[in-house]
C-alpha positions as semicolon CSV with decimal commas, in nm:
position;residue;x (nm);y (nm);z (nm)
1;M;10,037;5,577;9,858
2;D;10,255;5,506;9,551
3;L;10,138;5,724;9,266
4;S;10,330;5,580;9,012
5;K;10,148;5,252;9,057
6;L;9,813;5,405;8,981
7;D;9,673;5,426;8,617
8;F;9,582;5,739;8,440
9;P;9,207;5,711;8,518
10;A;9,280;5,616;8,865
11;L;9,475;5,958;8,920
12;V;9,218;6,173;8,753
13;A;8,954;6,014;8,991
14;L;9,177;6,055;9,306
15;K;9,236;6,442;9,200
16;A;8,862;6,476;9,187
17;D;8,843;6,321;9,529
18;V;9,135;6,548;9,654
19;E;8,974;6,849;9,514
20;G;8,625;6,772;9,632
21;E;8,769;6,704;9,996
22;I;8,971;7,037;9,993
23;K;8,659;7,234;9,908
24;R;8,443;7,048;10,199
25;R;8,739;7,114;10,452
26;E;8,778;7,476;10,319
27;V;8,399;7,528;10,422
28;E;8,446;7,372;10,774
29;E;8,729;7,546;10,842
30;K;8,602;7,892;10,756
31;S;8,290;7,799;10,973
32;K;8,496;7,714;11,274
33;A;8,716;8,041;11,223
34;K;8,358;8,252;11,180
35;K;8,269;8,105;11,527
36;Q;8,580;8,164;11,706
37;I;8,591;8,511;11,598
38;L;8,220;8,587;11,708
39;E;8,332;8,397;12,042
40;L;8,626;8,640;12,080
41;A;8,427;8,937;11,989
42;R;8,122;8,859;12,225
43;S;8,384;8,786;12,517
44;F;8,521;9,165;12,482
45;G;8,146;9,289;12,443
46;L;8,167;9,369;12,090
47;S;7,905;9,312;11,822
48;V;7,962;9,191;11,459
49;E;7,942;9,560;11,355
50;D;8,189;9,681;11,603
51;V;8,431;9,420;11,463
52;L;8,373;9,522;11,089
53;S;8,356;9,902;11,133
54;S;8,684;10,051;11,092
55;K;8,777;10,433;11,159
56;A;9,032;10,392;10,870
57;A;8,731;10,263;10,636
58;T;8,540;10,595;10,699
59;V;8,532;10,823;10,372
60;R;8,658;11,149;10,446
61;K;8,526;11,462;10,277
62;P;8,728;11,630;10,027
63;V;8,921;11,960;10,186
64;E;8,753;12,263;10,045
65;A;8,986;12,501;9,848
66;K;9,086;12,827;10,051
67;Y;9,271;12,995;9,753
68;R;9,205;13,071;9,398
69;H;9,405;13,188;9,094
70;P;9,260;13,528;9,036
71;D;9,266;13,463;8,635
72;D;9,168;13,081;8,620
73;S;8,902;12,951;8,832
74;N;9,012;12,605;8,775
75;L;9,346;12,637;8,945
76;T;9,282;12,622;9,354
77;W;9,474;12,521;9,646
78;T;9,344;12,395;9,978
79;G;9,619;12,545;10,164
80;R;9,790;12,225;10,253
81;G;10,072;12,052;10,159
82;R;10,338;12,216;9,894
83;K;10,199;12,529;9,756
84;P;10,139;12,499;9,369
85;A;10,367;12,660;9,130
86;W;10,109;12,943;9,042
87;V;10,068;13,044;9,429
88;Q;10,458;13,031;9,455
89;T;10,509;13,272;9,181
90;W;10,223;13,485;9,272
91;I;10,429;13,500;9,625
92;D;10,767;13,552;9,456
93;N;10,616;13,853;9,249
94;G;10,559;14,030;9,593
95;K;10,181;13,975;9,638
96;A;10,015;13,863;9,917
97;L;9,876;13,507;9,968
98;E;9,573;13,668;10,128
99;A;9,454;13,801;9,783
100;L;9,412;13,464;9,663
101;A;9,175;13,357;9,956
102;I;8,820;13,271;9,839
């Protein structure tokens, strides 16, 4: 098809037809894909819920603090990861970490 031979209104109409066909085929392709996915899941004995659920998607409970600053109760640490500066200062001053335990 030589588009250079079409006048402007014909090009606009062609564009609308193409966009409509793309939308129709998109719905059709998604429907086919959905059927294939469901068939594959069923062949492995999986339900839709099994496929959609993921351990990575589960929400983890925040870790509770194990240590608290004696003078500022807003400063806490879970005991995981790098020590906060206030904990390191406490230890550098010769004090025991256990003294900060909650």
